[in-house]
PDB file of C-alpha atoms in Angstrom:
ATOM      1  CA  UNK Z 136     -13.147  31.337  -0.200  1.00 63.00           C
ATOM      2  CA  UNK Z 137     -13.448  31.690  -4.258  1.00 64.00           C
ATOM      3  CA  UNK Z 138      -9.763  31.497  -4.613  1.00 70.00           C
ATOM      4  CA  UNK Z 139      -9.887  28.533  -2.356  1.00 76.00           C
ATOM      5  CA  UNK Z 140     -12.367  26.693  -4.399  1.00 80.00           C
ATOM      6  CA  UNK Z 141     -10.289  27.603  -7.682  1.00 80.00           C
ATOM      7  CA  UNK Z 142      -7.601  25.986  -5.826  1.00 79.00           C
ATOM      8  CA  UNK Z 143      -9.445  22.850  -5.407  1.00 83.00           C
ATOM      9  CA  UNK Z 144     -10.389  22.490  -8.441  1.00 84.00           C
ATOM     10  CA  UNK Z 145      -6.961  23.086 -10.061  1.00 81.00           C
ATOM     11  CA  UNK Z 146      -5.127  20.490  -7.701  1.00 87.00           C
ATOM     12  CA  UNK Z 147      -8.296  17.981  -8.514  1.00 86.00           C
ATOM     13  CA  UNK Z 148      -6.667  17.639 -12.291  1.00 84.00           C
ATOM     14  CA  UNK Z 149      -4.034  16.217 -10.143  1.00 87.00           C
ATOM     15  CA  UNK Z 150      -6.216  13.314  -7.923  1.00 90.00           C
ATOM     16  CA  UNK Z 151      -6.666  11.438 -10.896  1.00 90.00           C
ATOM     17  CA  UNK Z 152      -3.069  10.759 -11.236  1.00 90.00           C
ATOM     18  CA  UNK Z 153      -2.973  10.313  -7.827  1.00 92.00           C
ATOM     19  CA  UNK Z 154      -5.425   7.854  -7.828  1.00 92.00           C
ATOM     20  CA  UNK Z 155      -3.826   6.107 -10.663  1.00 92.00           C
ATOM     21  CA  UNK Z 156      -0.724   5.454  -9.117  1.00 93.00           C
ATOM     22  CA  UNK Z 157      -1.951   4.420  -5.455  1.00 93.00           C
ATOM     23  CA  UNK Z 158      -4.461   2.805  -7.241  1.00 94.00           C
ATOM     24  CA  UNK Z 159      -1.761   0.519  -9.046  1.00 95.00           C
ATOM     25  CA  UNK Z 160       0.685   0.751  -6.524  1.00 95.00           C
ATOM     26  CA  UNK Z 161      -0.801  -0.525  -4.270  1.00 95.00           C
ATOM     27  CA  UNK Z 162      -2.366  -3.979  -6.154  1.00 95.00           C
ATOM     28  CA  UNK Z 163       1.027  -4.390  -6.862  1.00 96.00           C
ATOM     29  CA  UNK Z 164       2.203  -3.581  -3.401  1.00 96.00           C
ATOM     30  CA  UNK Z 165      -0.651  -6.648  -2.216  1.00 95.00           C
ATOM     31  CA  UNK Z 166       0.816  -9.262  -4.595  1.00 95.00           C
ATOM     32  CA  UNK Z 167       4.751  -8.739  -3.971  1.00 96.00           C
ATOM     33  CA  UNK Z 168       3.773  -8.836  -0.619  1.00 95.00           C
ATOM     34  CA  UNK Z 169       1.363 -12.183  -0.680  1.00 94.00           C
ATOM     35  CA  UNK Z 170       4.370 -13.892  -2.393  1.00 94.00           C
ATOM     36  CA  UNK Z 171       7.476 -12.401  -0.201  1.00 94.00           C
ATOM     37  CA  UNK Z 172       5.408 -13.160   3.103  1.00 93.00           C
ATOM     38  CA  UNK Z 173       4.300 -16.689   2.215  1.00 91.00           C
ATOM     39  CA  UNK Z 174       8.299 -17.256   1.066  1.00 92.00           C
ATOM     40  CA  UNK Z 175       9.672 -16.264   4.284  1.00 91.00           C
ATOM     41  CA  UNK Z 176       7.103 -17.741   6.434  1.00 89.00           C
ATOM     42  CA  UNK Z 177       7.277 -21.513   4.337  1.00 86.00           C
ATOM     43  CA  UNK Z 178      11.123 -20.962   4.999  1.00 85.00           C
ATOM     44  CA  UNK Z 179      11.632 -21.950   1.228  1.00 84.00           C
ATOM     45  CA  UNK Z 180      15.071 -22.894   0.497  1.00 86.00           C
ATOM     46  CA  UNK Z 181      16.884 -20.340  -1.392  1.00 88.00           C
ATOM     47  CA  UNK Z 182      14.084 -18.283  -2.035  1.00 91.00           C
ATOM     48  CA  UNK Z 183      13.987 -16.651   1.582  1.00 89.00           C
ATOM     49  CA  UNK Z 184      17.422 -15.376   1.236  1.00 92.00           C
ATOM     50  CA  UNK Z 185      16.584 -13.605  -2.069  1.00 94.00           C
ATOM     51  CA  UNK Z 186      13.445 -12.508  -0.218  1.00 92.00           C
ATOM     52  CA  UNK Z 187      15.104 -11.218   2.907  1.00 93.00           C
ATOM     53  CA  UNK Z 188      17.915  -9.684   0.545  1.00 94.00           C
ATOM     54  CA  UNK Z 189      14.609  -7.943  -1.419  1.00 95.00           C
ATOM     55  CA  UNK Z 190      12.998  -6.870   2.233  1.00 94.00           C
ATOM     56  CA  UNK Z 191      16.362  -5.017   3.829  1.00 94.00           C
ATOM     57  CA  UNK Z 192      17.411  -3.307   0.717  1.00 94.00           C
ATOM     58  CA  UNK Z 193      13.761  -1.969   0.375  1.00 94.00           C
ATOM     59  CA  UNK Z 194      13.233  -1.400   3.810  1.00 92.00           C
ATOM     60  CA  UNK Z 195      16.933   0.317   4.488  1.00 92.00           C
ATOM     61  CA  UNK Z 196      16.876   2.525   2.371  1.00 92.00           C
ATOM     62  CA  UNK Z 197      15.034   6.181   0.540  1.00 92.00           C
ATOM     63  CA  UNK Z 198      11.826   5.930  -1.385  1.00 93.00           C
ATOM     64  CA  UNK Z 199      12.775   8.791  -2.864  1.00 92.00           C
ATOM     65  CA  UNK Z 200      16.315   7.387  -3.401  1.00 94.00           C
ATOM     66  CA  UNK Z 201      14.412   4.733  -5.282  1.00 94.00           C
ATOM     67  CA  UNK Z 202      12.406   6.187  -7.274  1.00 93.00           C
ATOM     68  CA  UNK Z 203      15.095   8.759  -8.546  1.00 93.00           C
ATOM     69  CA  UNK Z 204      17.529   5.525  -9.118  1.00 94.00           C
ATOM     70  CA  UNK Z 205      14.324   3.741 -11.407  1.00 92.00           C
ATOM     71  CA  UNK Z 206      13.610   6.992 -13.027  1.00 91.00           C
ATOM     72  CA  UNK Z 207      17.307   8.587 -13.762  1.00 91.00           C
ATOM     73  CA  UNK Z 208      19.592   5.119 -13.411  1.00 91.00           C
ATOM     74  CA  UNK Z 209      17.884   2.832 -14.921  1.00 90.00           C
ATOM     75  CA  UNK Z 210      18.629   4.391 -18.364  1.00 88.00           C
ATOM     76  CA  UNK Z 211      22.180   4.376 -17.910  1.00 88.00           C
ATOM     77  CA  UNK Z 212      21.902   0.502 -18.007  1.00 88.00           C
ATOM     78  CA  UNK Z 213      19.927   0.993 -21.593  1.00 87.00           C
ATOM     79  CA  UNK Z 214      16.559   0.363 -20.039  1.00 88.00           C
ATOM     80  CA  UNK Z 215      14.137   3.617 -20.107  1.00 86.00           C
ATOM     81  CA  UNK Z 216      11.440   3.762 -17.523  1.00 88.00           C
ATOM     82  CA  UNK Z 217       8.379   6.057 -18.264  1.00 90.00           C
ATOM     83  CA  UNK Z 218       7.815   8.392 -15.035  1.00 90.00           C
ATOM     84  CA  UNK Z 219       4.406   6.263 -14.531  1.00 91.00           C
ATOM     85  CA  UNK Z 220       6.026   3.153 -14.193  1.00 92.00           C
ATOM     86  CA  UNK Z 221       8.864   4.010 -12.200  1.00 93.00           C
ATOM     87  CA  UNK Z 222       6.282   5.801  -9.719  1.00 94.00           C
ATOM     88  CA  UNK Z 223       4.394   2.178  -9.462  1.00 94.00           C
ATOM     89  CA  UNK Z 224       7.380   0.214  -9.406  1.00 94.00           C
ATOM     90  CA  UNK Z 225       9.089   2.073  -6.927  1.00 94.00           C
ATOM     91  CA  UNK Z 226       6.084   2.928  -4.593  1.00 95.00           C
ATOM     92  CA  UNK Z 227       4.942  -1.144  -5.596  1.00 96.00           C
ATOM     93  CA  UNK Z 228       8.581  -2.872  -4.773  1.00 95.00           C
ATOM     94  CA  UNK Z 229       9.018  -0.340  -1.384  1.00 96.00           C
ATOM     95  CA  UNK Z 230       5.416  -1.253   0.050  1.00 95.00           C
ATOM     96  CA  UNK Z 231       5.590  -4.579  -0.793  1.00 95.00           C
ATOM     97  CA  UNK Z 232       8.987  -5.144   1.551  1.00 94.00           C
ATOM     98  CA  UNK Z 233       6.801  -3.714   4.119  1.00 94.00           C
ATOM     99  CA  UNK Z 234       3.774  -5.460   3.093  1.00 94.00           C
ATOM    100  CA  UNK Z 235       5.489  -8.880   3.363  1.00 94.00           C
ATOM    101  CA  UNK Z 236       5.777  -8.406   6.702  1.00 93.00           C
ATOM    102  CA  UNK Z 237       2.817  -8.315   7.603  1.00 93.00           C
ATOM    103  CA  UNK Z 238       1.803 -11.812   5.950  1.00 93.00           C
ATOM    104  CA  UNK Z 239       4.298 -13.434   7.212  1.00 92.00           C
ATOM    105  CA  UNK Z 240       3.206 -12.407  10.753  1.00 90.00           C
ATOM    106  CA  UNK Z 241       0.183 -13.777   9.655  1.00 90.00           C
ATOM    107  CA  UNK Z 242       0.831 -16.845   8.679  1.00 89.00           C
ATOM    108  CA  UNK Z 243       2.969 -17.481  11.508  1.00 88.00           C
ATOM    109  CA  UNK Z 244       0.074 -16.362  13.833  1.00 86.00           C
ATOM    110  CA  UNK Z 245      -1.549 -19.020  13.124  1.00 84.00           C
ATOM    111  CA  UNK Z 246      -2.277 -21.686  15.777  1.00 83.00           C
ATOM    112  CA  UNK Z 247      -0.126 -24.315  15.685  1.00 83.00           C
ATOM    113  CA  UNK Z 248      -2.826 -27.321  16.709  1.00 82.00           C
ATOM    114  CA  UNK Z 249      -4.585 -25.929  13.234  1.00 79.00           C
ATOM    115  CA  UNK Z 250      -1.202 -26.896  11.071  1.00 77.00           C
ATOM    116  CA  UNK Z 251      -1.277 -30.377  13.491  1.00 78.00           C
ATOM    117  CA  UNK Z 252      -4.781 -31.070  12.441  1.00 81.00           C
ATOM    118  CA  UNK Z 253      -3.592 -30.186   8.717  1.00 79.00           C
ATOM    119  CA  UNK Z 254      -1.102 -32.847   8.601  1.00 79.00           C
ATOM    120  CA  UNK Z 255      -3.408 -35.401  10.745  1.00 81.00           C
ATOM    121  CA  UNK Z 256      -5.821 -34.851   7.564  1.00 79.00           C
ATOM    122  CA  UNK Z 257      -3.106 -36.116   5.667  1.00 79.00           C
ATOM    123  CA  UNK Z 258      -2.880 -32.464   3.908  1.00 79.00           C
ATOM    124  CA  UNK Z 259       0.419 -31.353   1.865  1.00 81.00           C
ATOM    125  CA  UNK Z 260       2.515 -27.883   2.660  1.00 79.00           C
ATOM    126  CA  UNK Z 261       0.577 -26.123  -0.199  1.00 81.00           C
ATOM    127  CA  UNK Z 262      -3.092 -27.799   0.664  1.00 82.00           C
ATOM    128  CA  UNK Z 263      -2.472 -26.470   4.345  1.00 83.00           C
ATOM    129  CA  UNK Z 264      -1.260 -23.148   3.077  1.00 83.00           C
ATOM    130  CA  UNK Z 265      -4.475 -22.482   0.800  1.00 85.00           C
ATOM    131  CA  UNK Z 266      -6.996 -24.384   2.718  1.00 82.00           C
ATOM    132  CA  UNK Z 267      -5.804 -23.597   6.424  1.00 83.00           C
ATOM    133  CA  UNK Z 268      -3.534 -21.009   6.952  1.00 85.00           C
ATOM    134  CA  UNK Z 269      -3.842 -18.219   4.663  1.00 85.00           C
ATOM    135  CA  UNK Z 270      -7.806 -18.039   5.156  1.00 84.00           C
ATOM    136  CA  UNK Z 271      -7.388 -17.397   8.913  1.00 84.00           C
ATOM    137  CA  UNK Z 272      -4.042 -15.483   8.057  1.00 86.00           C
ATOM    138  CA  UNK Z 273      -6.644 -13.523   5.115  1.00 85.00           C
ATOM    139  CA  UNK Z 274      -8.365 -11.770   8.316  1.00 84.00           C
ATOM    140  CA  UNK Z 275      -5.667 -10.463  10.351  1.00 85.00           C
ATOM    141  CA  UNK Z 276      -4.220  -8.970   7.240  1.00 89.00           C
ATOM    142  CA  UNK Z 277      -7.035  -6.725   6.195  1.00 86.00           C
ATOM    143  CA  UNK Z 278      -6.489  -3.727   8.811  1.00 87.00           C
ATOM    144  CA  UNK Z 279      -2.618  -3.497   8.487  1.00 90.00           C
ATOM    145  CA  UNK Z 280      -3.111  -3.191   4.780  1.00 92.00           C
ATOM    146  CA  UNK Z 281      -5.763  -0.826   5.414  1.00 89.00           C
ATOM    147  CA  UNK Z 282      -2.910   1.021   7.045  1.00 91.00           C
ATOM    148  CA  UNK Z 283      -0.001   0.134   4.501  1.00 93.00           C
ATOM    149  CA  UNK Z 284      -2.816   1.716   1.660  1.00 93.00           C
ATOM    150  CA  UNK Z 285      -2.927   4.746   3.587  1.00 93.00           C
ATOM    151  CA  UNK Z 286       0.739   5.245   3.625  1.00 93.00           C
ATOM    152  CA  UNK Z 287       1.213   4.409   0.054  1.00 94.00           C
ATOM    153  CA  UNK Z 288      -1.189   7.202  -1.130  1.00 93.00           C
ATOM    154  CA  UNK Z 289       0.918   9.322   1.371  1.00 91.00           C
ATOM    155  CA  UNK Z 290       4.062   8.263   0.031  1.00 92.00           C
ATOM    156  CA  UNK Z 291       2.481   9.437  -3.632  1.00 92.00           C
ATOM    157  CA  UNK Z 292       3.505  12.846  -3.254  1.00 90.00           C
ATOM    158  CA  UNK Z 293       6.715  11.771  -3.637  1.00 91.00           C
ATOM    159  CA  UNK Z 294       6.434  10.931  -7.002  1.00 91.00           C
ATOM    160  CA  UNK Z 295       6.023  14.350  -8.300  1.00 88.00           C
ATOM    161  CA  UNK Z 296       9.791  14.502  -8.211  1.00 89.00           C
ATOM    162  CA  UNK Z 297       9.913  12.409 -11.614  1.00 88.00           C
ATOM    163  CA  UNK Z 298       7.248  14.416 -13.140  1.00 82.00           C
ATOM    164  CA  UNK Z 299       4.070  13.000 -12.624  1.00 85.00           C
ATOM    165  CA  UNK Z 300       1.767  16.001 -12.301  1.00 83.00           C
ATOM    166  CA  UNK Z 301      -0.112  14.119  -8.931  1.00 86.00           C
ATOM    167  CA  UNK Z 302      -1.858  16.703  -6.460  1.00 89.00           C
ATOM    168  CA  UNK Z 303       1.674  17.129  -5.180  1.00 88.00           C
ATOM    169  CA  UNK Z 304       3.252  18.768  -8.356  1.00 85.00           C
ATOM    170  CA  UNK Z 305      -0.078  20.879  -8.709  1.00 86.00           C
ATOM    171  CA  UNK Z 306       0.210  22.083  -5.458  1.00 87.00           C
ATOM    172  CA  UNK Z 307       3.855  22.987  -6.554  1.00 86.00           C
ATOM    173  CA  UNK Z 308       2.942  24.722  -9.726  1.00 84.00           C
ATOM    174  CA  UNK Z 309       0.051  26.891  -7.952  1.00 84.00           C
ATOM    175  CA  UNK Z 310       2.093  27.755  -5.528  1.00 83.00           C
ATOM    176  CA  UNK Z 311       5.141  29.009  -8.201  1.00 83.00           C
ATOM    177  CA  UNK Z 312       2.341  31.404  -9.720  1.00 82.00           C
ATOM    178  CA  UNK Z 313      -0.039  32.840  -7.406  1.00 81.00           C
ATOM    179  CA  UNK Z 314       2.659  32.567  -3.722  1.00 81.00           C
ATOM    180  CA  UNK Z 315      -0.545  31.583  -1.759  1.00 81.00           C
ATOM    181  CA  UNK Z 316       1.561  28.977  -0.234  1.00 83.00           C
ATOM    182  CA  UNK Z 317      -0.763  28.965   3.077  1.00 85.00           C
ATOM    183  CA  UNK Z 318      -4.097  28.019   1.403  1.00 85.00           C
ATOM    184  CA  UNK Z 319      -2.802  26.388  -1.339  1.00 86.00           C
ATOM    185  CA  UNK Z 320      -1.359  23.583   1.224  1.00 87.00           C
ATOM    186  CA  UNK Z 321      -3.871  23.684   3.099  1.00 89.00           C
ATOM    187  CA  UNK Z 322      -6.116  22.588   0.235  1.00 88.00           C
ATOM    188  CA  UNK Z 323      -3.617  20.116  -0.687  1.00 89.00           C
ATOM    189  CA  UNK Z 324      -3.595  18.620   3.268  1.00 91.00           C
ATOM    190  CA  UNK Z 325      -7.911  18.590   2.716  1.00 91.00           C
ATOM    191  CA  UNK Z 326      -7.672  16.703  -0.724  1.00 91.00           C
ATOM    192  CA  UNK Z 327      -5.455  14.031   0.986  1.00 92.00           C
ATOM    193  CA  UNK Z 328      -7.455  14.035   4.190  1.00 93.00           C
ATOM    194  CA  UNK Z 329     -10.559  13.185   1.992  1.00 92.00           C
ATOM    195  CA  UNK Z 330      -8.718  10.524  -0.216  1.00 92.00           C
ATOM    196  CA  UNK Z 331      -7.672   8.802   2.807  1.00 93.00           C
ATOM    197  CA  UNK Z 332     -11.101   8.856   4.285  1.00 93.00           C
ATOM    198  CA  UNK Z 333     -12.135   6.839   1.445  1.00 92.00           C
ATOM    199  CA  UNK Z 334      -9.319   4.738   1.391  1.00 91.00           C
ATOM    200  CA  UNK Z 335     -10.412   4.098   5.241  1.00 90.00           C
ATOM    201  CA  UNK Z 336     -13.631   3.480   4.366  1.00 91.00           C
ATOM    202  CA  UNK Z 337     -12.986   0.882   1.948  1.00 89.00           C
ATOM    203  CA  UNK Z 338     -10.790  -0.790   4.367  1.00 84.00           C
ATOM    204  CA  UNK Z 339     -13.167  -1.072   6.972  1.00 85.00           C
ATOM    205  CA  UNK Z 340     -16.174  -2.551   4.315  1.00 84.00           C
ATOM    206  CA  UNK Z 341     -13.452  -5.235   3.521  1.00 80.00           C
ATOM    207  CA  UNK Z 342     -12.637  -5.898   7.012  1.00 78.00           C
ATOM    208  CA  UNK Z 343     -16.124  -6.213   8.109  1.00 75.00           C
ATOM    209  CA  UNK Z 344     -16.852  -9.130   4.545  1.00 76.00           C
ATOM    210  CA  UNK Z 345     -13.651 -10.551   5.547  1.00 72.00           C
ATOM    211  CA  UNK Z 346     -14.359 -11.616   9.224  1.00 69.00           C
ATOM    212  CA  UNK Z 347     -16.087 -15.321  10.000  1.00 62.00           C
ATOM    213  CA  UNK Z 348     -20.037 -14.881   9.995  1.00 59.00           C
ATOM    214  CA  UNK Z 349     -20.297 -15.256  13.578  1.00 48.00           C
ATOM    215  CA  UNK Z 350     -17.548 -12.827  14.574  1.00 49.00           C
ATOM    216  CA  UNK Z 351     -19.819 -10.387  12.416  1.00 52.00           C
ATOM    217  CA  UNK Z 352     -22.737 -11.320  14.007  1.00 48.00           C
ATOM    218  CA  UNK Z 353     -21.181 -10.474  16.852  1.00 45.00           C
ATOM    219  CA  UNK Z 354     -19.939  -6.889  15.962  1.00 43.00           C
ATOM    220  CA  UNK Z 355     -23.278  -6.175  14.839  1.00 42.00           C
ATOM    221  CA  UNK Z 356     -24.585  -7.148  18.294  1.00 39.00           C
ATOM    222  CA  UNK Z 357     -22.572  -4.995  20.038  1.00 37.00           C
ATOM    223  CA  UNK Z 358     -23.221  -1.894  17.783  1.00 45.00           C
ATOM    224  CA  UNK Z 359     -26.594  -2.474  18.643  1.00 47.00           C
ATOM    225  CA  UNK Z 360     -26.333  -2.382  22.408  1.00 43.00           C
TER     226      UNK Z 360
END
């Protein structure tokens, strides 16, 4: 149980980095994905074919593959990449195809008589996309991305292959010096078990300030009964 603890501790030097890069990865992740979704969805010229290019290239292919072709190609073209911001602009770019996805579902989930009562109020494309659509579109989003956040911390443990000492790479290090590989992982599953948790957690508060007042009302009702 001692060594276990020990273990803990060592791999928490690790959660901060961790944290860091979800952290960022993920904000990033949000705002590709606000911009690629409402693209595709407004079927603006031009734009949605580089956006569709962006979301099959990112979607086809290996995060890992991407990260080691920010990290180790990039400076072949003269342009050197840190290890942090390779980890957040590959994890950010990759999430983000995904991400877009789910705003443009959305948007496009949207009744239809709301856009017809948009245009009867004599509203533009970009007064009915900030006004109408992406408010209503704002709710639907929140427990997907819950989701998509969950996978992108996941997908962190991937960057330990470019040298970011995450929990990953401490796990990896413990495990070269002391060959406790059984409770080391299992430490390691616990610490990302508990990150999610929060990560859930945080989801759910946002979901719950993010729904109309009288759906909440509602919800609040029902726990009740």
């Amino acid at each position: 149980m001692e060594d276990m603890l020990g273990y803990l501790r060592y791999l928490a030097v690790g959660m901060k980095a961790t944290a860091t890069v979800g952290s960022i990865s993920f904000i990033s992740a949000v705002l590709i994905a606000l911009v690629v979704g409402i693209v595709r969805a407004q079927q603006i010229p031009v734009l949605k074919s580089v956006a569709f290019v962006y979301v099959e290239i990112f979607r086809g292919t290996s995060l890992l593959v991407q990260l080691f072709w920010l990290y180790y190609t990039l400076p072949l073209f003269g342009i050197t990449v840190a290890p942090l911001t390779a980890a957040c602009l590959g994890l950010a770019l990759n999430s983000g195809a995904y991400g877009s996805e789910i705003v443009r579902g959305a948007l496009l989930a949207v009744p239809k008589d709301q856009l017809e009562a948009a245009t009867a109020l004599n509203l533009n494309a970009a007064q009915t996309l900030w006004k109408i659509t992406l408010p209503q579109a704002a709710v639907e989003m929140v427990p997907p991305f819950g989701n998509l956040a969950i996978l992108v911390l996941k997908d962190t443990a991937l960057v330990s292959m470019i040298s970011i000492a995450d929990v990953a790479f401490k796990a990896q290090e413990l495990r070269t010096f002391t060959y406790d590989s059984a409770r080391i992982y299992t430490v390691t599953l616990l610490v990302y078990f508990g990150m999610a948790l929060i990560v859930m957690a945080i989801g759910r508060i946002a979901e719950h300030y993010l729904r109309p007042p009288y759906l909440r009302r509602r919800t609040i009702l029902l726990g009740r009964a």
